[in-house]
């Protein structure tokens, strides 16, 4: 694990027998233990956190996003509620198979040392960290280009603004001993609001596997399923976009939060998107997961209304016709044996992963159809009650991050059985997913938090802010059709194309 204060650059990591890199770079900034230190002095970083209520947040879908001062945005927003943050008080980077456990342990240590004054006491107030984690334990990335690319990151912002229903708040976070960091009113003035910039002209190109070649990858997946090697595999593709101007994540977030307000619009460390799939929410002992699998494209995109729909002209009749067609498509999806089979695999995997943590669970017998602007999904909301952790048990209560780790990867983004599906993905997909389809979200001081799956998303290049990779994936079962899956992947690329203002090629 690599840890650094205030967004500072960590030193060179040193290898350990376990393959985990460790570098405690906060030692140069935070007070270190000494013979003169009082008994019980904290070891590691100590944060001072203050949350106060605020009443200056407009009641709009983009009010939180609009508060972000610059493009280095942290965000988790749905229906205008959620969290946004900026600045970095602490940053933890983790690697490989231990990326979740290392991040969770680092977070528990930070919580143990923190001094928190929280006048709001709602989920998301007080001390929080935003996180993003890679899909796979290993990455086929180019080692010569990025030999130590982190598999996961937790970022503790310096400023957080949140809203939940009628209550809004602001949290400021300072690292004890970081003399370079502003505090108090200086902390807010240190991040002046910069104008939001648009990307300008956008050029789209094939990614690792071109659109013309991807159906052959799907066909190989189908063939392997039909031999009995596995039951389902999720295969992904990417599209590369180049923009005229450097990308401003606030522009992307604003468009996504407005047009896809039923999704969770997010931005963490270059991953940005609007996911419809909630991997896990943990709140006051209750857990929930929204499982999506089984998809059909809408007749028309709600982000691109037909001309004349607002003036009573012919477009209004076209919109009504599209709505009728969407109802027929929804009924078709709800009866599709192929999609119902795909969905059942995903629900079973989530329920099985949550069961060891819960004293009771509710798994609906049939899915509902979730309508989004670009597609419709079969959806199931799995809920549960966490098992009480008695003080004498010796086991800490699971944090939302540890629950996300237990759920990942679900059959909705990997396949069934998991091991066989993951092996096939590595063999035939030909794509470095990076943090696409991995957990993304936030964790709070009490272990509460929300983690989605990084779908309908894109990754901004850390080396070139004009370069962004868009991702889409499809669940493949024995009855899948390669060309239909290609069309589905195009529909799933639509949210990020819309955010960029790019037309399909």
CSV table of C-alpha atoms in Angstrom, one decimal:
chain,number,residue,atom,x,y,z
A,1,UNK,CA,0.0,0.0,0.0
A,2,UNK,CA,1.1,3.5,-0.7
A,3,UNK,CA,-0.2,6.4,1.4
A,4,UNK,CA,0.4,10.1,1.0
A,5,UNK,CA,-0.8,13.3,2.6
A,6,UNK,CA,-2.4,16.3,0.8
A,7,UNK,CA,-2.1,14.7,-2.6
A,8,UNK,CA,1.7,14.7,-2.2
A,9,UNK,CA,3.8,12.4,-4.3
A,10,UNK,CA,4.7,9.2,-2.5
A,11,UNK,CA,8.3,8.0,-2.4
A,12,UNK,CA,9.4,4.9,-4.3
A,13,UNK,CA,7.6,1.9,-2.9
A,14,UNK,CA,9.6,-1.0,-1.6
A,15,UNK,CA,8.6,-4.6,-2.4
A,16,UNK,CA,7.6,-7.0,0.3
A,17,UNK,CA,7.3,-10.8,0.3
A,18,UNK,CA,3.5,-10.5,-0.1
A,19,UNK,CA,3.9,-8.4,-3.2
A,20,UNK,CA,2.3,-5.4,-1.4
A,21,UNK,CA,4.2,-2.1,-1.7
A,22,UNK,CA,4.4,-0.1,1.5
A,23,UNK,CA,5.5,3.5,2.0
A,24,UNK,CA,4.3,5.6,4.9
A,25,UNK,CA,4.9,9.0,3.4
A,26,UNK,CA,2.9,10.8,6.0
A,27,UNK,CA,5.8,10.4,8.4
A,28,UNK,CA,7.5,13.5,7.0
A,29,UNK,CA,4.3,15.6,7.6
A,30,UNK,CA,2.5,14.2,10.6
A,31,UNK,CA,4.1,14.1,14.1
A,32,UNK,CA,6.0,10.9,14.7
A,33,UNK,CA,6.1,8.9,18.0
A,34,UNK,CA,9.1,9.6,20.2
A,35,UNK,CA,10.3,8.8,23.7
A,36,UNK,CA,8.7,12.1,24.9
A,37,UNK,CA,5.3,11.4,23.3
A,38,UNK,CA,2.5,11.0,25.8
A,39,UNK,CA,1.1,7.5,26.3
A,40,UNK,CA,-1.6,6.6,23.7
A,41,UNK,CA,-0.3,9.1,21.1
A,42,UNK,CA,-1.7,8.2,17.7
A,43,UNK,CA,0.5,6.2,15.3
A,44,UNK,CA,-0.1,7.2,11.7
A,45,UNK,CA,-2.1,10.1,10.2
A,46,UNK,CA,-4.4,12.0,12.5
A,47,UNK,CA,-7.3,14.0,11.0
A,48,UNK,CA,-9.4,16.8,12.5
A,49,UNK,CA,-12.9,16.8,11.0
A,50,UNK,CA,-15.7,19.3,11.4
A,51,UNK,CA,-19.2,19.0,9.9
A,52,UNK,CA,-21.8,21.9,10.1
A,53,UNK,CA,-25.2,22.3,8.5
A,54,UNK,CA,-25.6,24.7,5.6
A,55,UNK,CA,-28.7,26.1,4.0
A,56,UNK,CA,-27.2,27.7,0.8
A,57,UNK,CA,-27.7,24.7,-1.5
A,58,UNK,CA,-30.3,25.1,-4.3
A,59,UNK,CA,-32.9,22.4,-4.7
A,60,UNK,CA,-31.6,21.3,-8.2
A,61,UNK,CA,-30.2,18.0,-9.6
A,62,UNK,CA,-26.8,19.6,-10.2
A,63,UNK,CA,-26.5,21.8,-7.1
A,64,UNK,CA,-23.8,19.6,-5.6
A,65,UNK,CA,-21.9,19.3,-8.8
A,66,UNK,CA,-22.1,23.1,-9.3
A,67,UNK,CA,-20.2,23.6,-6.0
A,68,UNK,CA,-17.1,21.8,-7.3
A,69,UNK,CA,-14.4,24.4,-7.7
A,70,UNK,CA,-12.3,22.7,-10.4
A,71,UNK,CA,-11.9,19.6,-12.5
A,72,UNK,CA,-10.3,17.5,-9.8
A,73,UNK,CA,-13.7,16.4,-8.6
A,74,UNK,CA,-14.9,13.7,-6.2
A,75,UNK,CA,-18.6,13.0,-6.6
A,76,UNK,CA,-21.4,10.6,-5.8
A,77,UNK,CA,-24.8,12.1,-6.7
A,78,UNK,CA,-28.3,10.8,-7.4
A,79,UNK,CA,-31.5,12.8,-7.6
A,80,UNK,CA,-29.6,15.8,-6.4
A,81,UNK,CA,-28.6,14.1,-3.1
A,82,UNK,CA,-25.2,12.7,-2.3
A,83,UNK,CA,-21.6,13.9,-1.7
A,84,UNK,CA,-19.0,16.0,-3.6
A,85,UNK,CA,-15.5,16.7,-2.4
A,86,UNK,CA,-12.3,18.4,-3.4
A,87,UNK,CA,-8.7,18.6,-2.3
A,88,UNK,CA,-6.8,15.7,-0.8
A,89,UNK,CA,-6.1,15.4,3.0
A,90,UNK,CA,-5.0,11.8,2.6
A,91,UNK,CA,-4.7,9.3,-0.3
A,92,UNK,CA,-4.2,5.6,0.0
A,93,UNK,CA,-3.2,3.5,-3.0
A,94,UNK,CA,-3.4,-0.3,-2.9
A,95,UNK,CA,-2.3,-3.1,-5.3
A,96,UNK,CA,-3.3,-6.6,-6.5
A,97,UNK,CA,-5.5,-9.1,-4.7
A,98,UNK,CA,-5.2,-7.4,-1.4
A,99,UNK,CA,-6.4,-4.0,-2.7
A,100,UNK,CA,-9.7,-4.1,-0.7
A,101,UNK,CA,-8.4,-5.5,2.5
A,102,UNK,CA,-5.4,-3.1,2.6
A,103,UNK,CA,-7.7,-0.1,1.9
A,104,UNK,CA,-10.1,-1.2,4.6
A,105,UNK,CA,-7.4,-1.7,7.2
A,106,UNK,CA,-5.9,1.8,6.3
A,107,UNK,CA,-9.4,3.3,6.7
A,108,UNK,CA,-9.9,1.7,10.1
A,109,UNK,CA,-6.6,3.1,11.3
A,110,UNK,CA,-7.5,6.6,10.1
A,111,UNK,CA,-10.9,6.3,11.9
A,112,UNK,CA,-9.2,5.3,15.1
A,113,UNK,CA,-7.0,8.4,15.2
A,114,UNK,CA,-9.5,11.0,13.9
A,115,UNK,CA,-11.0,13.8,15.9
A,116,UNK,CA,-14.5,14.4,14.6
A,117,UNK,CA,-17.0,17.1,15.4
A,118,UNK,CA,-20.2,16.3,13.5
A,119,UNK,CA,-23.2,18.5,14.0
A,120,UNK,CA,-25.3,16.7,11.4
A,121,UNK,CA,-25.0,13.0,12.2
A,122,UNK,CA,-26.3,11.6,8.9
A,123,UNK,CA,-24.8,9.0,6.6
A,124,UNK,CA,-22.1,10.9,4.6
A,125,UNK,CA,-21.5,13.6,7.2
A,126,UNK,CA,-18.4,13.5,9.4
A,127,UNK,CA,-15.3,11.7,8.0
A,128,UNK,CA,-15.7,10.1,4.6
A,129,UNK,CA,-13.4,8.8,1.8
A,130,UNK,CA,-14.1,8.3,-1.9
A,131,UNK,CA,-12.8,5.1,-3.5
A,132,UNK,CA,-12.3,3.4,-6.8
A,133,UNK,CA,-11.0,-0.2,-7.4
A,134,UNK,CA,-9.8,-2.2,-10.3
A,135,UNK,CA,-12.1,-5.0,-11.7
A,136,UNK,CA,-9.4,-7.7,-11.7
A,137,UNK,CA,-6.6,-8.8,-9.4
A,138,UNK,CA,-4.2,-8.6,-12.2
A,139,UNK,CA,-3.9,-6.1,-15.1
A,140,UNK,CA,-2.6,-6.8,-18.6
A,141,UNK,CA,-1.4,-3.2,-18.8
A,142,UNK,CA,1.9,-2.2,-20.3
A,143,UNK,CA,4.4,-2.5,-17.4
A,144,UNK,CA,6.9,-0.3,-19.2
A,145,UNK,CA,4.4,2.5,-19.4
A,146,UNK,CA,3.1,2.2,-15.8
A,147,UNK,CA,4.9,-0.4,-13.7
A,148,UNK,CA,3.2,0.5,-10.5
A,149,UNK,CA,-0.3,1.5,-11.4
A,150,UNK,CA,-2.5,1.3,-8.3
A,151,UNK,CA,-5.3,-1.3,-8.3
A,152,UNK,CA,-7.3,0.8,-5.8
A,153,UNK,CA,-7.5,4.2,-4.3
A,154,UNK,CA,-9.1,5.8,-1.2
A,155,UNK,CA,-9.1,9.6,-1.1
A,156,UNK,CA,-10.0,11.7,1.9
A,157,UNK,CA,-11.0,15.1,0.6
A,158,UNK,CA,-10.2,18.4,2.4
A,159,UNK,CA,-13.7,19.7,1.8
A,160,UNK,CA,-17.0,17.7,1.4
A,161,UNK,CA,-20.5,19.1,0.6
A,162,UNK,CA,-23.4,16.8,1.1
A,163,UNK,CA,-27.2,16.7,1.0
A,164,UNK,CA,-29.7,14.2,2.1
A,165,UNK,CA,-33.3,15.2,1.6
A,166,UNK,CA,-33.9,18.6,3.3
A,167,UNK,CA,-30.5,18.6,5.1
A,168,UNK,CA,-27.3,19.9,3.6
A,169,UNK,CA,-23.9,20.2,5.2
A,170,UNK,CA,-20.2,21.0,4.7
A,171,UNK,CA,-17.3,19.1,6.2
A,172,UNK,CA,-13.7,20.3,6.4
A,173,UNK,CA,-10.9,17.9,7.0
A,174,UNK,CA,-7.3,18.7,8.1
A,175,UNK,CA,-4.3,16.5,8.6
A,176,UNK,CA,-2.5,17.2,11.9
A,177,UNK,CA,1.1,18.3,11.2
A,178,UNK,CA,0.6,19.2,7.5
A,179,UNK,CA,1.8,22.8,7.8
A,180,UNK,CA,1.4,23.3,4.0
A,181,UNK,CA,-2.3,22.8,4.1
A,182,UNK,CA,-4.7,25.7,4.6
A,183,UNK,CA,-7.1,25.6,7.5
A,184,UNK,CA,-10.4,27.3,8.6
A,185,UNK,CA,-11.6,29.9,6.1
A,186,UNK,CA,-8.3,29.7,4.3
A,187,UNK,CA,-9.2,26.1,3.4
A,188,UNK,CA,-12.3,27.3,1.4
A,189,UNK,CA,-10.6,30.2,-0.2
A,190,UNK,CA,-7.7,28.0,-1.3
A,191,UNK,CA,-9.9,26.5,-4.0
A,192,UNK,CA,-11.4,29.4,-6.0
A,193,UNK,CA,-14.1,28.4,-8.4
A,194,UNK,CA,-12.9,28.0,-12.0
A,195,UNK,CA,-15.1,28.3,-15.0
A,196,UNK,CA,-16.4,24.9,-16.3
A,197,UNK,CA,-15.0,24.2,-19.8
A,198,UNK,CA,-16.6,22.1,-22.5
A,199,UNK,CA,-14.5,19.5,-24.4
A,200,UNK,CA,-15.1,21.0,-27.8
A,201,UNK,CA,-14.8,18.8,-30.9
A,202,UNK,CA,-14.8,15.1,-30.0
A,203,UNK,CA,-13.3,12.3,-32.2
A,204,UNK,CA,-14.2,8.7,-31.4
A,205,UNK,CA,-12.1,5.7,-32.5
A,206,UNK,CA,-12.0,2.0,-31.9
A,207,UNK,CA,-10.4,0.8,-28.6
A,208,UNK,CA,-8.5,-2.4,-27.9
A,209,UNK,CA,-10.9,-4.5,-30.0
A,210,UNK,CA,-12.7,-2.8,-32.9
A,211,UNK,CA,-16.5,-2.8,-33.3
A,212,UNK,CA,-16.2,-5.0,-36.4
A,213,UNK,CA,-14.1,-7.6,-34.6
A,214,UNK,CA,-15.9,-7.7,-31.2
A,215,UNK,CA,-18.8,-10.0,-32.3
A,216,UNK,CA,-16.2,-12.7,-32.9
A,217,UNK,CA,-15.1,-12.4,-29.3
A,218,UNK,CA,-18.7,-12.7,-28.2
A,219,UNK,CA,-19.1,-15.8,-30.5
A,220,UNK,CA,-16.1,-17.4,-28.8
A,221,UNK,CA,-17.7,-16.8,-25.5
A,222,UNK,CA,-21.0,-18.4,-26.6
A,223,UNK,CA,-19.1,-21.4,-28.0
A,224,UNK,CA,-17.3,-21.9,-24.7
A,225,UNK,CA,-20.6,-21.7,-22.8
A,226,UNK,CA,-22.2,-24.2,-25.1
A,227,UNK,CA,-19.4,-26.7,-24.4
A,228,UNK,CA,-20.4,-26.6,-20.7
A,229,UNK,CA,-17.2,-24.8,-19.6
A,230,UNK,CA,-19.4,-22.1,-17.9
A,231,UNK,CA,-22.9,-20.7,-17.8
A,232,UNK,CA,-22.4,-17.0,-18.3
A,233,UNK,CA,-19.6,-14.5,-19.1
A,234,UNK,CA,-19.6,-10.8,-19.3
A,235,UNK,CA,-17.5,-9.4,-22.1
A,236,UNK,CA,-16.6,-5.7,-22.5
A,237,UNK,CA,-15.2,-3.4,-25.1
A,238,UNK,CA,-13.9,0.2,-25.2
A,239,UNK,CA,-14.0,3.2,-27.4
A,240,UNK,CA,-11.4,5.9,-27.3
A,241,UNK,CA,-12.3,9.6,-27.5
A,242,UNK,CA,-10.0,12.5,-28.1
A,243,UNK,CA,-11.2,16.0,-27.2
A,244,UNK,CA,-10.3,19.4,-28.6
A,245,UNK,CA,-10.0,20.9,-25.1
A,246,UNK,CA,-8.8,19.3,-21.8
A,247,UNK,CA,-11.6,17.4,-20.2
A,248,UNK,CA,-13.4,19.0,-17.2
A,249,UNK,CA,-15.1,16.3,-15.1
A,250,UNK,CA,-17.6,18.9,-13.9
A,251,UNK,CA,-19.0,19.3,-17.4
A,252,UNK,CA,-19.4,15.5,-17.7
A,253,UNK,CA,-20.9,15.2,-14.2
A,254,UNK,CA,-23.4,18.0,-14.8
A,255,UNK,CA,-24.8,16.5,-18.0
A,256,UNK,CA,-24.9,13.0,-16.4
A,257,UNK,CA,-26.6,14.2,-13.2
A,258,UNK,CA,-29.3,16.0,-15.2
A,259,UNK,CA,-30.1,13.4,-17.9
A,260,UNK,CA,-29.5,10.3,-15.8
A,261,UNK,CA,-30.7,11.5,-12.4
A,262,UNK,CA,-31.9,8.0,-11.4
A,263,UNK,CA,-28.4,6.7,-11.7
A,264,UNK,CA,-25.4,7.4,-9.4
A,265,UNK,CA,-23.2,10.0,-11.1
A,266,UNK,CA,-19.7,9.6,-9.9
A,267,UNK,CA,-16.1,10.8,-10.3
A,268,UNK,CA,-13.1,9.4,-8.4
A,269,UNK,CA,-9.5,9.7,-9.5
A,270,UNK,CA,-10.3,9.9,-13.3
A,271,UNK,CA,-13.1,7.4,-13.4
A,272,UNK,CA,-16.4,9.2,-14.2
A,273,UNK,CA,-19.8,7.9,-15.1
A,274,UNK,CA,-23.4,7.4,-14.1
A,275,UNK,CA,-24.0,3.8,-12.9
A,276,UNK,CA,-27.5,2.3,-12.6
A,277,UNK,CA,-26.2,-0.6,-10.5
A,278,UNK,CA,-25.7,-0.2,-6.7
A,279,UNK,CA,-23.3,-2.9,-5.5
A,280,UNK,CA,-24.1,-2.3,-1.9
A,281,UNK,CA,-25.5,0.3,0.5
A,282,UNK,CA,-24.8,-0.2,4.2
A,283,UNK,CA,-26.7,2.1,6.6
A,284,UNK,CA,-27.4,1.6,10.3
A,285,UNK,CA,-27.2,-2.2,10.1
A,286,UNK,CA,-29.3,-2.5,6.9
A,287,UNK,CA,-27.8,-3.5,3.5
A,288,UNK,CA,-29.2,-3.3,0.0
A,289,UNK,CA,-27.9,-4.2,-3.5
A,290,UNK,CA,-29.6,-3.3,-6.8
A,291,UNK,CA,-28.8,-6.1,-9.3
A,292,UNK,CA,-29.1,-5.4,-13.0
A,293,UNK,CA,-28.8,-8.0,-15.7
A,294,UNK,CA,-30.9,-8.4,-18.9
A,295,UNK,CA,-31.1,-5.3,-21.2
A,296,UNK,CA,-33.1,-4.0,-24.1
A,297,UNK,CA,-32.5,-0.7,-26.0
A,298,UNK,CA,-35.3,1.9,-25.8
A,299,UNK,CA,-37.1,2.9,-29.0
A,300,UNK,CA,-35.8,6.5,-28.6
A,301,UNK,CA,-33.3,8.0,-26.2
A,302,UNK,CA,-34.7,10.4,-23.6
A,303,UNK,CA,-31.6,12.5,-23.9
A,304,UNK,CA,-32.3,13.2,-27.5
A,305,UNK,CA,-36.0,14.1,-27.8
A,306,UNK,CA,-37.7,14.2,-31.2
A,307,UNK,CA,-37.9,17.6,-32.9
A,308,UNK,CA,-41.2,19.4,-32.1
A,309,UNK,CA,-41.9,17.6,-28.8
A,310,UNK,CA,-42.3,20.9,-27.0
A,311,UNK,CA,-44.5,22.8,-29.5
A,312,UNK,CA,-47.3,20.4,-30.1
A,313,UNK,CA,-45.9,19.6,-33.5
A,314,UNK,CA,-45.4,16.2,-35.2
A,315,UNK,CA,-42.6,15.3,-32.8
A,316,UNK,CA,-45.2,15.0,-30.0
A,317,UNK,CA,-46.9,12.2,-31.8
A,318,UNK,CA,-43.6,10.6,-32.5
A,319,UNK,CA,-42.8,10.7,-28.8
A,320,UNK,CA,-46.1,9.1,-27.9
A,321,UNK,CA,-45.3,6.4,-30.5
A,322,UNK,CA,-41.9,5.9,-28.9
A,323,UNK,CA,-43.4,5.5,-25.5
A,324,UNK,CA,-45.8,2.9,-26.7
A,325,UNK,CA,-42.9,1.0,-28.4
A,326,UNK,CA,-41.0,1.2,-25.1
A,327,UNK,CA,-43.9,-0.4,-23.2
A,328,UNK,CA,-43.9,-3.2,-25.7
A,329,UNK,CA,-40.1,-3.6,-25.4
A,330,UNK,CA,-40.4,-3.6,-21.6
A,331,UNK,CA,-42.9,-6.5,-21.8
A,332,UNK,CA,-40.7,-8.3,-24.2
A,333,UNK,CA,-37.7,-8.0,-21.8
A,334,UNK,CA,-39.8,-9.2,-18.8
A,335,UNK,CA,-40.7,-12.4,-20.8
A,336,UNK,CA,-37.3,-13.0,-22.4
A,337,UNK,CA,-36.0,-16.4,-21.3
A,338,UNK,CA,-32.4,-15.4,-22.3
A,339,UNK,CA,-32.5,-12.2,-20.2
A,340,UNK,CA,-34.3,-13.9,-17.3
A,341,UNK,CA,-31.6,-16.6,-17.2
A,342,UNK,CA,-28.8,-13.9,-17.3
A,343,UNK,CA,-30.6,-12.0,-14.5
A,344,UNK,CA,-31.1,-15.1,-12.3
A,345,UNK,CA,-27.3,-15.8,-12.3
A,346,UNK,CA,-26.6,-12.3,-11.1
A,347,UNK,CA,-29.2,-12.3,-8.3
A,348,UNK,CA,-28.0,-15.6,-7.0
A,349,UNK,CA,-24.4,-14.5,-6.9
A,350,UNK,CA,-25.2,-11.3,-4.9
A,351,UNK,CA,-27.5,-13.1,-2.5
A,352,UNK,CA,-24.9,-15.8,-1.8
A,353,UNK,CA,-22.2,-13.2,-1.2
A,354,UNK,CA,-24.3,-11.2,1.3
A,355,UNK,CA,-25.8,-14.2,3.1
A,356,UNK,CA,-22.8,-14.8,5.5
A,357,UNK,CA,-23.1,-11.2,6.8
A,358,UNK,CA,-26.9,-11.1,7.3
A,359,UNK,CA,-29.3,-12.4,9.9
A,360,UNK,CA,-32.2,-12.1,7.5
A,361,UNK,CA,-32.6,-11.3,3.8
A,362,UNK,CA,-35.3,-10.5,1.2
A,363,UNK,CA,-34.7,-11.7,-2.3
A,364,UNK,CA,-37.7,-10.9,-4.6
A,365,UNK,CA,-38.9,-13.8,-6.7
A,366,UNK,CA,-39.2,-11.8,-9.9
A,367,UNK,CA,-37.4,-8.7,-11.2
A,368,UNK,CA,-38.9,-5.4,-12.2
A,369,UNK,CA,-38.1,-3.4,-15.4
A,370,UNK,CA,-36.0,-0.3,-14.7
A,371,UNK,CA,-36.5,2.4,-17.3
A,372,UNK,CA,-33.4,4.6,-18.1
A,373,UNK,CA,-33.0,7.2,-20.8
A,374,UNK,CA,-31.1,4.9,-23.1
A,375,UNK,CA,-32.0,1.3,-22.1
A,376,UNK,CA,-34.3,-0.8,-19.9
A,377,UNK,CA,-32.9,-3.4,-17.5
A,378,UNK,CA,-34.3,-6.3,-15.5
A,379,UNK,CA,-33.7,-5.2,-11.9
A,380,UNK,CA,-33.9,-6.8,-8.4
A,381,UNK,CA,-33.4,-5.0,-5.1
A,382,UNK,CA,-31.8,-7.5,-2.6
A,383,UNK,CA,-32.0,-6.3,1.0
A,384,UNK,CA,-30.8,-7.7,4.3
A,385,UNK,CA,-30.2,-7.1,8.0
A,386,UNK,CA,-26.5,-7.3,9.1
A,387,UNK,CA,-25.8,-9.8,11.9
A,388,UNK,CA,-25.2,-8.1,15.2
A,389,UNK,CA,-21.4,-8.0,16.0
A,390,UNK,CA,-21.1,-8.6,19.8
A,391,UNK,CA,-18.3,-6.8,21.5
A,392,UNK,CA,-16.8,-10.1,22.7
A,393,UNK,CA,-16.8,-11.7,19.2
A,394,UNK,CA,-13.5,-10.3,18.3
A,395,UNK,CA,-14.8,-9.5,14.8
A,396,UNK,CA,-15.3,-5.9,13.7
A,397,UNK,CA,-18.5,-5.0,12.0
A,398,UNK,CA,-18.1,-5.1,8.3
A,399,UNK,CA,-17.7,-1.8,6.6
A,400,UNK,CA,-19.4,-0.9,3.4
A,401,UNK,CA,-16.0,-1.3,1.7
A,402,UNK,CA,-15.5,-4.9,3.0
A,403,UNK,CA,-19.1,-5.8,1.9
A,404,UNK,CA,-18.3,-4.4,-1.6
A,405,UNK,CA,-15.2,-6.5,-1.6
A,406,UNK,CA,-17.2,-9.6,-0.7
A,407,UNK,CA,-19.7,-9.0,-3.5
A,408,UNK,CA,-17.1,-8.2,-6.2
A,409,UNK,CA,-17.1,-9.5,-8.9
A,410,UNK,CA,-20.8,-10.4,-9.2
A,411,UNK,CA,-22.2,-12.4,-12.0
A,412,UNK,CA,-23.6,-9.1,-13.5
A,413,UNK,CA,-20.0,-8.0,-14.4
A,414,UNK,CA,-18.0,-11.2,-14.5
A,415,UNK,CA,-20.1,-14.4,-15.0
A,416,UNK,CA,-20.9,-17.8,-13.6
A,417,UNK,CA,-19.0,-19.6,-12.2
A,418,UNK,CA,-16.9,-16.7,-11.2
A,419,UNK,CA,-13.5,-18.4,-11.5
A,420,UNK,CA,-14.2,-19.8,-14.9
A,421,UNK,CA,-15.7,-16.6,-16.2
A,422,UNK,CA,-12.8,-14.5,-15.0
A,423,UNK,CA,-10.3,-16.8,-16.6
A,424,UNK,CA,-12.2,-16.6,-19.9
A,425,UNK,CA,-12.3,-12.8,-19.7
A,426,UNK,CA,-8.6,-12.7,-19.3
A,427,UNK,CA,-8.1,-15.2,-22.2
A,428,UNK,CA,-10.4,-13.7,-24.9
A,429,UNK,CA,-11.5,-10.2,-24.1
A,430,UNK,CA,-8.3,-8.4,-25.1
A,431,UNK,CA,-9.1,-5.4,-23.0
A,432,UNK,CA,-7.5,-3.8,-19.9
A,433,UNK,CA,-10.6,-3.0,-17.9
A,434,UNK,CA,-8.6,-1.1,-15.3
A,435,UNK,CA,-11.3,0.3,-12.9
A,436,UNK,CA,-14.2,-0.2,-15.2
A,437,UNK,CA,-16.8,-2.6,-13.7
A,438,UNK,CA,-15.0,-2.4,-10.3
A,439,UNK,CA,-16.5,-0.9,-7.1
A,440,UNK,CA,-16.7,2.9,-6.9
A,441,UNK,CA,-18.3,5.0,-4.1
A,442,UNK,CA,-17.7,6.2,-0.6
A,443,UNK,CA,-17.2,4.9,3.0
A,444,UNK,CA,-18.1,6.8,6.1
A,445,UNK,CA,-16.9,6.9,9.7
A,446,UNK,CA,-19.4,4.4,11.0
A,447,UNK,CA,-18.7,1.9,8.3
A,448,UNK,CA,-21.8,3.1,6.4
A,449,UNK,CA,-21.4,3.9,2.7
A,450,UNK,CA,-22.5,3.3,-0.8
A,451,UNK,CA,-20.6,1.5,-3.5
A,452,UNK,CA,-21.7,1.1,-7.1
A,453,UNK,CA,-20.3,-0.8,-10.0
A,454,UNK,CA,-18.4,1.5,-12.4
A,455,UNK,CA,-20.7,1.0,-15.4
A,456,UNK,CA,-21.7,3.5,-18.1
A,457,UNK,CA,-18.3,5.0,-17.3
A,458,UNK,CA,-15.1,6.2,-18.8
A,459,UNK,CA,-11.5,6.7,-17.6
A,460,UNK,CA,-9.7,10.0,-18.2
A,461,UNK,CA,-6.1,9.4,-19.0
A,462,UNK,CA,-3.8,10.7,-16.2
A,463,UNK,CA,-1.2,11.5,-18.8
A,464,UNK,CA,-3.3,13.4,-21.3
A,465,UNK,CA,-6.6,15.2,-20.3
A,466,UNK,CA,-7.7,15.2,-23.9
A,467,UNK,CA,-7.9,11.4,-23.9
A,468,UNK,CA,-10.7,9.3,-22.4
A,469,UNK,CA,-11.7,5.6,-22.7
A,470,UNK,CA,-15.4,4.7,-22.8
A,471,UNK,CA,-16.5,1.2,-21.7
A,472,UNK,CA,-19.5,-1.0,-22.2
A,473,UNK,CA,-20.1,-4.7,-21.4
A,474,UNK,CA,-22.7,-7.3,-22.1
A,475,UNK,CA,-23.7,-10.5,-20.3
A,476,UNK,CA,-23.3,-13.5,-22.6
A,477,UNK,CA,-25.2,-16.8,-22.2
A,478,UNK,CA,-25.8,-19.7,-24.5
A,479,UNK,CA,-28.7,-18.0,-26.3
A,480,UNK,CA,-26.9,-14.8,-27.0
A,481,UNK,CA,-26.5,-13.3,-30.5
A,482,UNK,CA,-23.2,-11.6,-31.3
A,483,UNK,CA,-24.7,-8.8,-33.4
A,484,UNK,CA,-27.5,-8.1,-30.8
A,485,UNK,CA,-24.8,-7.9,-28.1
A,486,UNK,CA,-22.9,-5.4,-30.2
A,487,UNK,CA,-26.0,-3.3,-30.5
A,488,UNK,CA,-26.6,-3.5,-26.8
A,489,UNK,CA,-23.0,-2.3,-26.1
A,490,UNK,CA,-23.6,0.7,-28.4
A,491,UNK,CA,-26.7,1.6,-26.3
A,492,UNK,CA,-24.6,1.3,-23.1
A,493,UNK,CA,-22.0,3.7,-24.5
A,494,UNK,CA,-24.7,6.3,-25.0
A,495,UNK,CA,-24.5,8.0,-21.5
A,496,UNK,CA,-20.8,8.8,-21.8
A,497,UNK,CA,-21.2,9.8,-25.5
A,498,UNK,CA,-24.0,12.2,-24.4
A,499,UNK,CA,-21.8,13.5,-21.5
A,500,UNK,CA,-19.1,14.3,-24.0
A,501,UNK,CA,-21.5,15.7,-26.6
A,502,UNK,CA,-20.2,13.2,-29.1
A,503,UNK,CA,-22.3,11.5,-31.8
A,504,UNK,CA,-22.0,7.8,-32.6
A,505,UNK,CA,-19.5,7.1,-35.3
